[in-house]
């Protein structure tokens, strides 16, 4: 009898444990719909929210140093405590996906703006309706270009821009002078010719690429394809990776290493997002295509007078359909998790971080560009370098495809390019057929994502 | 006579009492085990079942937030993974061959080096303890820091390996790549063997402790040399240990994710793209958790079949040896 009773208790406990676990899982996965009501309930003051910041500085510690005093000021102002976690680029998307799946996430998060439409499709983020826009104090301050990169057209965006960036061509003034080059190249033909002059075969190269890094490759693929008159998706959102324009675009990029030989083959290994910067800062490469790099270059010991910035070049004789695009609209958006239990507090943080003084302070610290027009009054953003990038952003940059498959496009095409660069690095000549085959496989893999 | 029957009767009575007591107490061990079984269910079995369940679902970005509501995919995820005309299926099959080659090489090399070192350490000498500890260092190091050190060493321009090969020994004039291209496979095997062999060494050393020393003494008396003692005494005595060791090494390496992930990042060279990385790519890079799960289940099935065949084959061998 005793044994039986004992068994029954144990079984009950076990069943309860299983039930508790299942219940916990269940409640995790159910999207909470109660938060949409928002403003009613406890005052935000005294609440504590979690903010996942992307790694904008030269290291995570550096980001913590930049953000901590600002968040303290926010707490002093509103009484809302903020738990800050800075997450490296290689982990951020996975962490967001994990948070989306489990429903246990931060309240406010930084996302790369190219992921907007993909993350929008998951429904994980609070849609930024016009009500929400009013709540965070928007009066048409956000730059239209940056605002375009916050989600698919026709749907409420899932974030607001906080930092903006665009690609520019950084060039080493001393190296250019030594090679007798007066102005930065305006066409790719000039860039290759200049690059050959700057490559000495003894450790100095014309151009450096972060050729093993997936997003960098994908951004280049996008811009070069636009210039070739191509597109990665048709109007119905179906991938069109293998068009002649796309093949030509990818071949052009990989050929900087394979055929033109102005890029160090070792760049095929560069994948952590800093190697190309260091090559450029140390003078081993004379040109670099990068988003605002000033702050990071300074950390690697290159002063602002040592380099110049120009828009990315363009084909000398543009093919039919070519668009005059020389950058994607880069940047970081602030998004609020739909599951947040502190919607008011989260939106107050968004409002604070996109306010004029914070936009000035943070973008100055990171070397990026403000995403709001009223922050440009600060003289820090009136340097010649920043003016070049601002012009690019305002006139010749376009957002990456705002479709749900965007992040898969980055992965599959970026990976295909990494493999092609590896081939080029080992001395293989890159043919149209090789590029076409790589892109065809990339497209099949992307379609597999469903 | 009477004494004998009495004793028989009392023995029978004792046995009967014993049986009664044992039925009452038979449940106790199971009861004591129950909490452990429940937690085992929670920690291992339920997640595994969830994984199998996901493999029949169309779990893409549109459904990860509410994954219980993902539409059924039937067998599509499996069909898709096993369709070798498609880029994904082709890549999976390729990864399977790479993984098989990788595992066989790593297990063989780790076993050889581990056993060799254990044999050399068998007889006491000055500093043996120190050397044994030293050998275990790679095994004790955290996987991440050990592998990232190899990643630094394998870099083309600044890595130690090329420094030694090209600049110090002048073996080649052209610095080879180690992390991309054909050499990536060799780098992967080297790193994995470096990490795995100390475990083989540890297990074989432990196994050798149970071999009676008089066996060796008798063999020496009979004039057996070092090689004969190794073949006739050491290796046969180690057979049960080796059977388990090889199986464990095989399973570990076939599933290894840390080494390729830390060495190559998200995207490995095709020549070194192991299955675990391929599955990770499908799940996390392409955001298709359904087909990622289907691939995991296929991997699990394959390992189950291999393990079963291995166990049957080796136990049959053992029985034959016993007879």
XYZ file of C-alpha atoms in Angstrom:
773
model
C 0.000 0.000 0.000
C 2.747 2.324 0.990
C 4.600 1.513 -2.204
C 1.523 2.130 -4.279
C 0.844 5.481 -2.626
C 4.428 6.423 -3.111
C 4.293 5.454 -6.752
C 1.162 7.482 -7.210
C 2.789 10.560 -5.689
C 5.835 10.180 -7.855
C 3.723 9.729 -10.925
C 1.724 12.791 -10.004
C 4.839 14.848 -9.530
C 6.209 13.641 -12.840
C 2.971 14.370 -14.627
C 2.861 17.797 -13.052
C 6.406 18.461 -14.170
C 5.625 17.416 -17.740
C 2.472 19.491 -17.714
C 4.329 22.490 -16.345
C 6.957 22.157 -19.037
C 4.418 21.832 -21.803
C 2.468 24.743 -20.405
C 5.624 26.825 -20.258
C 6.440 25.969 -23.871
C 2.907 26.670 -24.894
C 2.775 30.081 -23.336
C 6.133 30.921 -24.861
C 5.059 30.257 -28.359
C 1.743 31.953 -28.255
C 2.070 35.504 -29.496
C 0.837 37.767 -26.783
C -1.950 39.836 -28.130
C -2.544 41.786 -24.965
C 0.308 44.181 -25.566
C -1.291 45.847 -28.559
C -3.537 47.816 -26.254
C -0.453 49.535 -24.946
C -0.780 52.735 -23.065
C -3.200 51.610 -20.367
C -1.828 50.028 -17.235
C 1.058 50.825 -14.932
C 3.123 53.946 -15.570
C 6.373 53.222 -17.376
C 8.471 54.830 -14.655
C 10.126 52.244 -12.455
C 9.868 49.545 -15.125
C 12.917 47.832 -16.403
C 13.394 46.996 -20.078
C 16.020 45.151 -22.082
C 17.800 46.688 -25.065
C 19.827 44.578 -27.499
C 22.211 46.909 -29.286
C 24.145 45.923 -32.393
C 27.906 46.199 -32.407
C 28.544 49.610 -33.990
C 31.923 50.471 -32.521
C 35.227 48.687 -32.898
C 34.341 46.227 -30.142
C 31.481 45.282 -27.877
C 33.223 46.918 -24.911
C 33.483 50.093 -26.943
C 29.722 50.052 -27.575
C 28.983 49.558 -23.909
C 31.167 52.574 -23.145
C 29.308 54.729 -25.668
C 25.790 53.656 -24.727
C 25.958 53.384 -20.935
C 26.057 57.121 -20.124
C 23.253 57.810 -22.611
C 21.040 55.125 -21.112
C 21.789 56.469 -17.632
C 20.565 59.851 -18.802
C 17.413 58.152 -20.078
C 16.826 56.499 -16.706
C 17.344 59.811 -14.925
C 14.836 61.422 -17.268
C 12.094 58.798 -17.248
C 12.712 56.483 -14.318
C 12.880 53.515 -16.731
C 15.802 51.188 -16.184
C 17.475 49.741 -19.265
C 19.404 46.475 -19.297
C 21.854 46.830 -22.127
C 23.268 43.925 -24.070
C 25.514 44.569 -27.054
C 25.471 41.690 -29.541
C 28.048 41.049 -32.257
C 26.978 40.975 -35.885
C 27.593 37.287 -36.324
C 25.117 36.459 -33.558
C 22.525 39.174 -33.766
C 20.212 37.654 -36.360
C 20.313 34.234 -34.689
C 19.586 35.756 -31.317
C 16.636 37.628 -32.771
C 15.359 34.439 -34.407
C 15.701 32.544 -31.149
C 13.866 35.284 -29.299
C 11.158 35.235 -31.948
C 10.727 31.490 -31.660
C 10.655 31.382 -27.885
C 8.771 34.628 -27.372
C 11.328 35.441 -24.670
C 13.159 38.406 -26.017
C 14.291 41.902 -25.301
C 11.928 44.856 -25.453
C 13.913 46.979 -27.870
C 16.378 45.682 -30.425
C 18.687 46.983 -33.149
C 18.333 45.298 -36.515
C 20.300 45.675 -39.704
C 17.877 47.564 -41.919
C 18.274 45.072 -44.764
C 16.578 42.438 -42.574
C 13.495 44.587 -42.106
C 11.190 42.846 -44.525
C 12.372 39.370 -43.501
C 11.775 40.062 -39.838
C 8.544 41.829 -40.668
C 7.309 38.550 -42.140
C 7.821 36.760 -38.824
C 5.444 39.132 -37.069
C 7.872 39.399 -34.180
C 8.009 43.165 -34.125
C 5.535 45.816 -33.213
C 4.205 47.452 -36.391
C 5.010 51.144 -36.376
C 1.576 52.540 -37.134
C 0.973 56.254 -37.449
C -0.156 56.243 -33.809
C 3.163 54.799 -32.763
C 4.979 57.311 -34.944
C 3.180 60.136 -33.150
C 3.997 58.567 -29.806
C 7.736 58.624 -30.542
C 7.538 62.243 -31.580
C 7.988 61.979 -35.314
C 7.159 65.093 -37.285
C 8.610 64.021 -40.600
C 12.129 64.209 -39.173
C 13.280 60.811 -40.436
C 15.176 60.796 -43.730
C 12.883 59.352 -46.424
C 15.618 57.069 -47.799
C 16.282 55.563 -44.382
C 12.592 55.257 -43.657
C 12.157 53.286 -46.891
C 14.377 50.572 -45.438
C 12.112 49.701 -42.536
C 9.863 47.127 -44.151
C 8.034 46.002 -47.256
C 6.107 48.640 -49.171
C 2.437 48.877 -48.269
C 2.802 47.367 -44.794
C 3.350 49.282 -41.569
C 7.120 49.375 -40.991
C 8.617 47.359 -38.155
C 11.121 49.880 -36.936
C 12.505 53.367 -37.220
C 15.998 54.213 -38.423
C 18.574 55.224 -35.818
C 21.928 55.161 -37.639
C 22.302 55.662 -41.384
C 25.140 54.671 -43.627
C 26.090 54.496 -47.276
C 29.024 53.032 -49.135
C 31.875 55.244 -50.235
C 35.256 54.650 -51.834
C 37.985 55.369 -49.296
C 41.374 56.082 -50.811
C 44.801 56.600 -49.334
C 45.956 60.106 -50.340
C 49.671 59.450 -49.913
C 49.538 56.243 -51.980
C 47.598 58.020 -54.731
C 50.096 60.900 -54.780
C 53.048 58.492 -54.905
C 51.500 56.694 -57.882
C 50.815 59.981 -59.627
C 47.033 59.677 -59.449
C 45.387 63.063 -59.022
C 41.716 62.249 -58.461
C 39.854 59.226 -57.146
C 38.498 56.980 -59.937
C 35.033 57.806 -61.227
C 34.660 54.700 -63.405
C 35.440 51.043 -62.685
C 37.823 51.066 -65.632
C 39.754 53.876 -63.937
C 39.622 52.046 -60.629
C 41.186 48.956 -62.172
C 43.851 51.028 -63.970
C 44.629 52.925 -60.759
C 44.564 49.719 -58.784
C 47.190 48.187 -61.060
C 49.450 51.206 -60.534
C 48.995 50.903 -56.783
C 49.687 47.161 -56.666
C 53.410 46.552 -56.378
C 53.544 42.769 -56.029
C 55.413 43.122 -52.753
C 52.641 43.415 -50.238
C 50.858 46.559 -51.472
C 47.523 46.189 -53.210
C 45.219 48.557 -55.042
C 41.984 47.533 -53.372
C 40.943 45.487 -50.362
C 37.728 43.509 -49.980
C 36.150 41.713 -47.033
C 35.650 38.842 -49.450
C 34.809 36.143 -46.909
C 32.056 38.128 -45.252
C 28.552 37.293 -46.393
C 26.753 40.642 -45.915
C 29.588 42.677 -47.473
C 29.517 40.404 -50.518
C 25.748 40.632 -50.787
C 25.746 44.435 -50.566
C 28.290 44.605 -53.374
C 26.265 42.120 -55.417
C 23.242 44.380 -55.073
C 24.986 47.609 -56.098
C 26.924 46.090 -59.007
C 23.787 44.416 -60.321
C 21.870 47.711 -60.229
C 24.674 49.289 -62.227
C 24.535 46.460 -64.767
C 20.814 46.988 -65.153
C 20.014 43.759 -63.353
C 17.853 42.844 -60.431
C 17.868 39.915 -58.005
C 14.098 39.517 -57.881
C 11.365 40.128 -60.411
C 8.247 42.146 -59.667
C 6.471 39.083 -58.346
C 9.260 38.529 -55.832
C 10.688 35.485 -57.652
C 14.477 35.225 -57.595
C 16.246 35.981 -60.881
C 19.805 35.229 -59.857
C 21.098 33.861 -63.128
C 20.333 36.737 -65.485
C 23.316 37.851 -67.626
C 23.365 41.158 -65.740
C 23.771 39.449 -62.380
C 26.417 37.101 -63.736
C 28.292 40.103 -65.141
C 27.968 41.937 -61.809
C 29.369 39.076 -59.731
C 32.113 38.349 -62.239
C 33.129 42.017 -62.178
C 33.530 41.921 -58.387
C 35.377 38.616 -58.230
C 37.589 39.643 -61.153
C 39.113 42.434 -59.073
C 40.954 39.535 -57.489
C 40.918 36.901 -60.257
C 41.654 38.851 -63.445
C 42.616 42.404 -62.542
C 44.762 41.180 -59.668
C 44.409 44.399 -57.710
C 43.104 42.577 -54.599
C 45.251 40.431 -52.321
C 44.071 36.784 -52.646
C 44.349 36.553 -48.856
C 41.278 38.760 -48.677
C 39.254 35.655 -49.552
C 39.771 34.636 -45.919
C 38.694 37.979 -44.451
C 35.401 37.416 -42.752
C 35.198 39.104 -39.371
C 34.387 42.555 -40.714
C 37.587 44.289 -39.653
C 40.387 42.803 -41.768
C 39.819 45.032 -44.797
C 39.694 48.090 -42.544
C 43.032 47.135 -41.041
C 44.599 46.469 -44.432
C 43.536 49.921 -45.546
C 44.518 51.675 -42.309
C 47.963 50.070 -42.321
C 48.575 51.193 -45.900
C 48.710 47.672 -47.341
C 45.785 48.492 -49.618
C 45.137 51.880 -51.186
C 41.365 51.671 -51.683
C 38.466 50.374 -49.642
C 34.715 50.291 -50.315
C 33.070 50.727 -46.949
C 30.236 52.250 -45.012
C 31.291 55.196 -42.794
C 34.684 54.024 -41.595
C 36.224 57.146 -40.065
C 35.760 56.181 -36.413
C 37.162 52.680 -36.948
C 40.052 53.860 -39.124
C 41.013 56.281 -36.353
C 41.151 53.350 -33.929
C 43.572 51.569 -36.253
C 45.760 54.667 -36.316
C 44.740 56.370 -39.565
C 43.944 60.045 -39.246
C 41.241 61.789 -41.239
C 43.712 63.804 -43.320
C 45.333 60.625 -44.644
C 42.347 59.422 -46.641
C 39.660 60.823 -48.878
C 36.152 59.586 -49.640
C 34.476 59.518 -53.043
C 31.283 57.901 -54.300
C 31.715 54.384 -55.649
C 32.658 54.389 -59.344
C 30.335 53.620 -62.221
C 30.818 51.815 -65.558
C 32.416 54.054 -68.204
C 29.816 52.954 -70.737
C 26.800 51.848 -68.741
C 24.901 48.888 -70.208
C 21.235 49.183 -71.130
C 18.954 49.572 -68.153
C 21.802 50.571 -65.893
C 20.718 52.539 -62.844
C 22.945 55.203 -61.358
C 23.153 53.565 -57.948
C 26.375 53.509 -55.989
C 25.240 52.290 -52.613
C 22.569 50.414 -50.781
C 20.792 52.375 -48.070
C 22.660 51.108 -45.075
C 21.781 51.547 -41.485
C 20.380 50.277 -38.277
C 16.757 50.346 -37.224
C 15.259 50.316 -33.777
C 12.441 47.829 -33.397
C 10.173 46.941 -30.503
C 9.337 43.284 -29.890
C 5.631 42.634 -30.254
C 5.767 40.480 -27.121
C 7.016 43.269 -24.893
C 5.184 43.746 -21.646
C 6.506 47.290 -21.422
C 5.367 48.812 -24.671
C 5.222 52.371 -23.325
C 8.639 52.187 -21.761
C 10.039 50.629 -24.948
C 8.597 53.369 -27.119
C 9.940 56.006 -24.770
C 13.404 54.536 -25.263
C 12.925 54.620 -29.044
C 11.836 58.237 -28.794
C 14.833 59.098 -26.644
C 17.402 57.354 -28.850
C 16.102 59.031 -32.006
C 15.877 62.483 -30.401
C 18.082 65.172 -31.887
C 20.764 65.268 -29.127
C 21.071 61.450 -28.983
C 21.238 61.125 -32.764
C 24.086 63.641 -32.715
C 25.972 62.040 -29.826
C 25.631 58.432 -30.956
C 26.278 58.937 -34.658
C 29.278 61.096 -33.820
C 30.657 58.328 -31.593
C 30.096 55.632 -34.222
C 31.011 57.683 -37.273
C 27.658 56.920 -38.900
C 25.130 59.436 -40.190
C 22.029 60.605 -38.337
C 18.739 59.226 -39.594
C 16.869 62.417 -38.736
C 17.189 65.688 -40.618
C 17.428 67.980 -37.579
C 20.640 66.335 -36.336
C 22.603 67.500 -39.368
C 22.803 71.005 -37.855
C 25.786 69.734 -35.855
C 29.107 70.704 -37.454
C 30.414 67.152 -36.926
C 28.326 66.023 -39.893
C 29.497 68.813 -42.175
C 32.969 67.414 -42.904
C 33.761 66.768 -46.550
C 33.685 62.978 -46.044
C 30.284 63.047 -44.442
C 28.982 65.371 -47.124
C 29.986 62.857 -49.814
C 28.185 60.040 -48.034
C 25.163 62.211 -47.316
C 24.879 63.034 -50.988
C 25.133 59.364 -51.873
C 22.428 58.543 -49.369
C 20.189 61.330 -50.606
C 20.602 60.882 -54.352
C 22.191 57.638 -55.503
C 21.477 55.008 -52.864
C 18.564 52.624 -52.928
C 17.223 50.174 -50.379
C 18.011 46.480 -50.764
C 14.990 44.472 -51.948
C 12.297 44.932 -49.287
C 10.955 41.399 -49.489
C 10.723 38.608 -46.953
C 13.467 36.567 -48.642
C 16.022 39.377 -48.358
C 18.091 37.808 -45.600
C 18.129 34.523 -47.519
C 19.292 36.404 -50.604
C 22.176 37.862 -48.585
C 23.129 34.444 -47.289
C 22.899 32.488 -50.506
C 24.508 35.029 -52.850
C 27.080 36.117 -50.266
C 28.066 32.484 -49.763
C 28.301 31.812 -53.498
C 30.621 34.803 -53.804
C 32.755 33.599 -50.924
C 33.254 30.297 -52.737
C 34.056 32.078 -56.016
C 36.589 34.251 -54.212
C 38.156 31.103 -52.761
C 38.487 29.741 -56.306
C 39.980 33.017 -57.475
C 42.403 33.029 -54.558
C 43.680 29.594 -55.489
C 44.543 30.947 -58.933
C 41.563 29.690 -60.928
C 40.252 31.919 -63.703
C 36.623 32.855 -63.114
C 34.357 32.223 -66.108
C 30.784 33.258 -66.793
C 29.806 29.591 -66.602
C 31.288 29.223 -63.115
C 29.489 32.326 -61.899
C 26.234 31.220 -63.534
C 26.495 27.786 -61.938
C 27.236 29.233 -58.490
C 24.293 31.611 -58.760
C 22.005 28.846 -59.987
C 22.847 26.753 -56.928
C 22.399 29.785 -54.698
C 18.960 30.356 -56.159
C 17.926 26.724 -55.616
C 19.089 26.920 -52.006
C 17.222 30.154 -51.511
C 14.024 28.740 -52.932
C 14.458 25.893 -50.473
C 13.892 28.397 -47.701
C 10.270 28.464 -48.818
C 16.786 -38.389 6.141
C 14.365 -36.389 8.276
C 16.990 -33.779 8.858
C 17.497 -33.522 5.132
C 13.774 -33.191 4.310
C 13.378 -30.676 7.133
C 16.158 -28.645 5.749
C 14.603 -28.927 2.301
C 11.237 -27.800 3.616
C 12.627 -24.849 5.530
C 14.685 -23.836 2.512
C 11.560 -23.910 0.359
C 9.731 -21.854 2.952
C 12.544 -19.327 3.032
C 12.532 -19.091 -0.723
C 8.787 -18.504 -0.756
C 9.094 -15.726 1.835
C 11.883 -14.273 -0.193
C 9.735 -14.291 -3.312
C 6.896 -12.536 -1.461
C 9.233 -9.913 -0.141
C 10.815 -9.482 -3.560
C 7.462 -8.833 -5.277
C 6.800 -6.143 -2.725
C 10.237 -4.675 -3.119
C 10.585 -5.153 -6.848
C 8.736 -1.893 -7.410
C 11.069 0.123 -5.218
C 14.017 0.445 -7.602
C 11.637 1.541 -10.355
C 10.077 4.101 -8.082
C 13.462 5.432 -7.172
C 14.325 5.599 -10.847
C 11.131 7.357 -11.811
C 12.255 10.964 -11.183
C 15.377 10.341 -13.214
C 13.311 8.793 -16.009
C 10.992 11.776 -15.981
C 13.836 14.215 -16.237
C 15.414 12.121 -18.941
C 12.123 12.414 -20.800
C 12.077 16.151 -20.277
C 15.675 16.763 -21.220
C 16.193 14.277 -24.033
C 13.176 12.497 -25.335
C 10.643 15.305 -25.561
C 12.949 17.718 -27.418
C 13.838 14.840 -29.728
C 10.179 14.129 -30.405
C 9.563 17.833 -30.967
C 12.428 17.768 -33.459
C 10.875 14.835 -35.291
C 7.514 16.597 -35.245
C 9.055 19.776 -36.701
C 10.568 17.734 -39.520
C 7.027 17.120 -40.802
C 6.176 20.821 -40.653
C 6.714 23.689 -42.993
C 8.461 25.783 -40.378
C 9.743 28.877 -42.190
C 10.093 32.524 -41.142
C 6.387 33.025 -41.493
C 5.694 30.566 -38.711
C 8.598 30.646 -36.287
C 6.791 33.031 -33.998
C 3.831 30.718 -33.683
C 5.465 27.440 -34.576
C 2.712 25.252 -33.259
C 0.595 26.670 -36.093
C 3.013 25.791 -38.894
C 1.282 23.916 -41.725
C 2.045 20.266 -42.253
C 4.656 19.454 -44.849
C 4.019 15.722 -44.976
C 7.131 14.028 -46.248
C 8.147 17.037 -48.341
C 11.055 18.022 -46.117
C 12.478 14.514 -46.437
C 11.804 14.299 -50.151
C 13.491 17.644 -50.540
C 16.583 16.684 -48.542
C 16.921 13.406 -50.438
C 16.315 14.879 -53.898
C 19.862 14.692 -55.151
C 19.072 16.540 -58.384
C 18.425 19.679 -56.388
C 21.234 21.936 -55.128
C 20.288 21.329 -51.488
C 20.095 17.549 -51.804
C 23.314 17.507 -53.790
C 25.049 19.619 -51.166
C 23.705 17.322 -48.444
C 24.988 14.195 -50.174
C 28.340 15.861 -50.740
C 28.474 16.827 -47.052
C 27.635 13.257 -46.129
C 30.664 11.938 -48.023
C 32.886 14.663 -46.615
C 31.672 13.883 -43.102
C 32.207 10.158 -43.568
C 35.765 10.692 -44.802
C 36.436 13.174 -42.037
C 35.097 10.858 -39.327
C 36.942 7.764 -40.501
C 40.221 9.679 -40.707
C 39.815 11.386 -37.345
C 38.782 8.189 -35.540
C 41.611 6.183 -37.089
C 44.287 8.796 -36.426
C 43.044 9.608 -32.919
C 42.956 5.939 -32.023
C 46.421 5.279 -33.431
C 48.024 8.265 -31.713
C 46.133 7.699 -28.458
C 46.976 4.008 -28.294
C 50.567 4.621 -29.340
C 51.033 7.197 -26.610
C 49.330 4.968 -24.024
C 51.637 2.049 -24.893
C 54.691 4.268 -24.617
C 53.455 5.487 -21.220
C 52.713 1.956 -19.967
C 55.947 1.333 -18.131
C 56.851 3.703 -15.317
C 59.648 6.187 -15.900
C 60.633 9.553 -14.459
C 58.204 12.280 -15.509
C 55.526 9.869 -16.725
C 52.802 11.526 -14.664
C 53.811 14.941 -15.927
C 53.782 13.789 -19.539
C 50.410 12.099 -19.136
C 48.920 15.308 -17.753
C 50.526 17.256 -20.550
C 48.958 14.968 -23.154
C 45.514 15.660 -21.737
C 45.770 19.421 -22.145
C 44.024 19.622 -25.569
C 41.155 17.620 -24.124
C 40.861 19.864 -21.086
C 40.936 23.124 -23.034
C 37.547 24.635 -23.877
C 36.661 23.686 -27.446
C 36.177 27.252 -28.533
C 39.497 28.685 -27.410
C 41.434 25.683 -28.685
C 39.834 25.798 -32.115
C 40.131 29.558 -32.470
C 43.847 29.240 -31.782
C 44.064 26.815 -34.706
C 42.094 29.289 -36.794
C 44.709 31.955 -36.109
C 47.519 29.534 -36.872
C 45.973 28.533 -40.192
C 45.547 32.075 -41.516
C 47.362 32.608 -44.750
C 49.168 35.900 -44.177
C 49.649 36.047 -40.445
C 49.290 32.426 -39.423
C 51.951 30.409 -37.647
C 51.625 27.426 -39.992
C 52.591 29.409 -43.080
C 55.236 31.247 -41.091
C 56.925 27.925 -40.417
C 56.324 26.287 -43.812
C 57.039 29.253 -46.064
C 59.243 31.676 -44.196
C 61.253 29.439 -41.887
C 61.573 26.149 -43.752
C 61.086 27.531 -47.285
C 59.151 24.412 -48.288
C 57.060 26.376 -50.796
C 57.483 29.846 -52.200
C 53.762 30.425 -52.560
C 51.884 30.609 -49.254
C 49.005 28.091 -49.326
C 45.523 28.741 -47.993
C 44.456 26.521 -45.104
C 40.974 27.748 -44.275
C 39.567 27.940 -47.801
C 39.958 25.661 -50.804
C 41.256 22.088 -50.801
C 43.436 22.386 -47.716
C 40.432 23.244 -45.557
C 39.708 19.521 -45.193
C 43.212 18.813 -43.942
C 42.995 21.711 -41.476
C 39.724 20.361 -40.178
C 41.106 16.834 -39.716
C 44.259 18.103 -38.010
C 42.306 20.249 -35.573
C 39.821 17.488 -34.810
C 42.532 14.857 -34.280
C 44.410 17.236 -32.017
C 41.271 17.665 -29.947
C 40.196 14.005 -29.946
C 43.286 11.874 -29.467
C 43.813 12.718 -25.771
C 40.453 11.116 -25.068
C 41.541 7.935 -26.846
C 44.772 8.110 -24.866
C 42.881 8.496 -21.599
C 40.534 5.593 -22.234
C 43.238 3.226 -23.488
C 45.484 4.122 -20.531
C 42.633 3.321 -18.153
C 42.003 0.046 -19.999
C 45.639 -0.946 -19.653
C 45.482 -0.647 -15.856
C 43.328 -3.770 -15.791
C 45.780 -5.965 -17.711
C 47.550 -8.133 -15.097
C 51.301 -7.550 -15.106
C 52.044 -11.270 -14.610
C 50.758 -11.869 -18.139
C 53.602 -9.716 -19.430
C 56.063 -11.332 -17.034
C 55.082 -14.779 -18.243
C 55.365 -13.652 -21.848
C 58.836 -12.249 -21.248
C 59.847 -15.570 -19.656
C 58.639 -17.284 -22.793
C 60.773 -14.960 -24.859
C 58.079 -12.708 -26.345
C 59.378 -9.416 -27.743
C 57.779 -5.974 -27.382
C 55.842 -6.325 -30.608
C 54.516 -9.780 -29.708
C 53.464 -8.643 -26.231
C 51.592 -5.762 -27.822
C 49.845 -7.980 -30.354
C 49.181 -10.992 -28.159
C 48.430 -9.388 -24.803
C 47.816 -5.653 -24.887
C 45.547 -5.348 -27.906
C 43.366 -8.426 -27.200
C 42.910 -7.308 -23.576
C 41.919 -3.877 -24.757
C 39.315 -5.194 -27.182
C 36.213 -4.378 -25.074
C 37.573 -0.903 -24.325
C 38.383 -0.292 -27.975
C 34.939 -1.381 -29.129
C 33.318 1.313 -27.037
C 36.014 3.864 -27.723
C 35.754 3.613 -31.505
C 31.977 3.853 -31.387
C 32.037 6.923 -29.156
C 34.696 8.626 -31.262
C 32.728 7.882 -34.409
C 29.503 9.326 -33.027
C 31.195 12.422 -31.639
C 33.055 13.277 -34.780
C 30.210 12.514 -37.124
C 28.136 15.049 -35.210
C 30.919 17.537 -34.594
C 29.738 21.100 -34.982
C 32.132 23.147 -32.821
C 35.285 22.444 -34.751
C 34.081 23.389 -38.255
C 31.957 26.263 -36.967
C 34.741 27.925 -35.028
C 37.323 27.188 -37.701
C 35.350 28.385 -40.709
C 32.444 30.438 -39.381
C 28.955 30.077 -40.799
C 30.148 29.093 -44.221
C 32.761 26.402 -44.690
C 34.626 25.664 -47.878
C 32.667 23.023 -49.853
C 35.615 20.671 -49.391
C 35.153 20.760 -45.627
C 31.436 21.313 -45.269
C 30.369 18.815 -42.616
C 26.776 17.641 -42.242
C 26.197 19.439 -38.963
C 27.210 22.734 -40.568
C 25.043 22.014 -43.589
C 22.058 21.403 -41.322
C 22.813 24.581 -39.413
C 22.921 26.489 -42.709
C 19.555 25.155 -43.743
C 17.977 25.919 -40.393
C 19.486 29.234 -39.450
C 20.760 30.762 -42.658
C 17.852 29.840 -44.865
C 15.358 29.973 -42.027
C 13.870 26.637 -42.877
C 13.665 24.759 -39.612
C 11.426 22.051 -41.047
C 13.918 20.805 -43.583
C 16.759 21.359 -41.117
C 14.964 19.050 -38.691
C 14.327 16.500 -41.433
C 18.061 16.433 -42.145
C 18.784 16.014 -38.427
C 16.372 13.107 -38.244
C 18.038 11.492 -41.263
C 21.396 11.957 -39.565
C 20.024 10.394 -36.390
C 18.622 7.430 -38.335
C 21.920 6.896 -40.092
C 23.835 6.937 -36.814
C 21.310 4.558 -35.231
C 21.712 2.098 -38.095
C 25.501 2.328 -37.985
C 25.503 1.851 -34.214
C 23.148 -1.126 -34.429
C 25.188 -2.845 -37.142
C 28.367 -2.154 -35.224
C 26.979 -3.556 -31.975
C 25.581 -6.678 -33.644
C 28.770 -7.288 -35.583
C 31.042 -6.815 -32.589
C 28.907 -8.844 -30.175
C 28.786 -11.717 -32.664
C 32.543 -11.501 -32.858
C 32.756 -11.611 -29.080
C 30.515 -14.681 -28.832
C 32.560 -16.472 -31.456
C 35.704 -15.595 -29.535
C 34.195 -16.897 -26.278
C 33.418 -20.276 -27.918
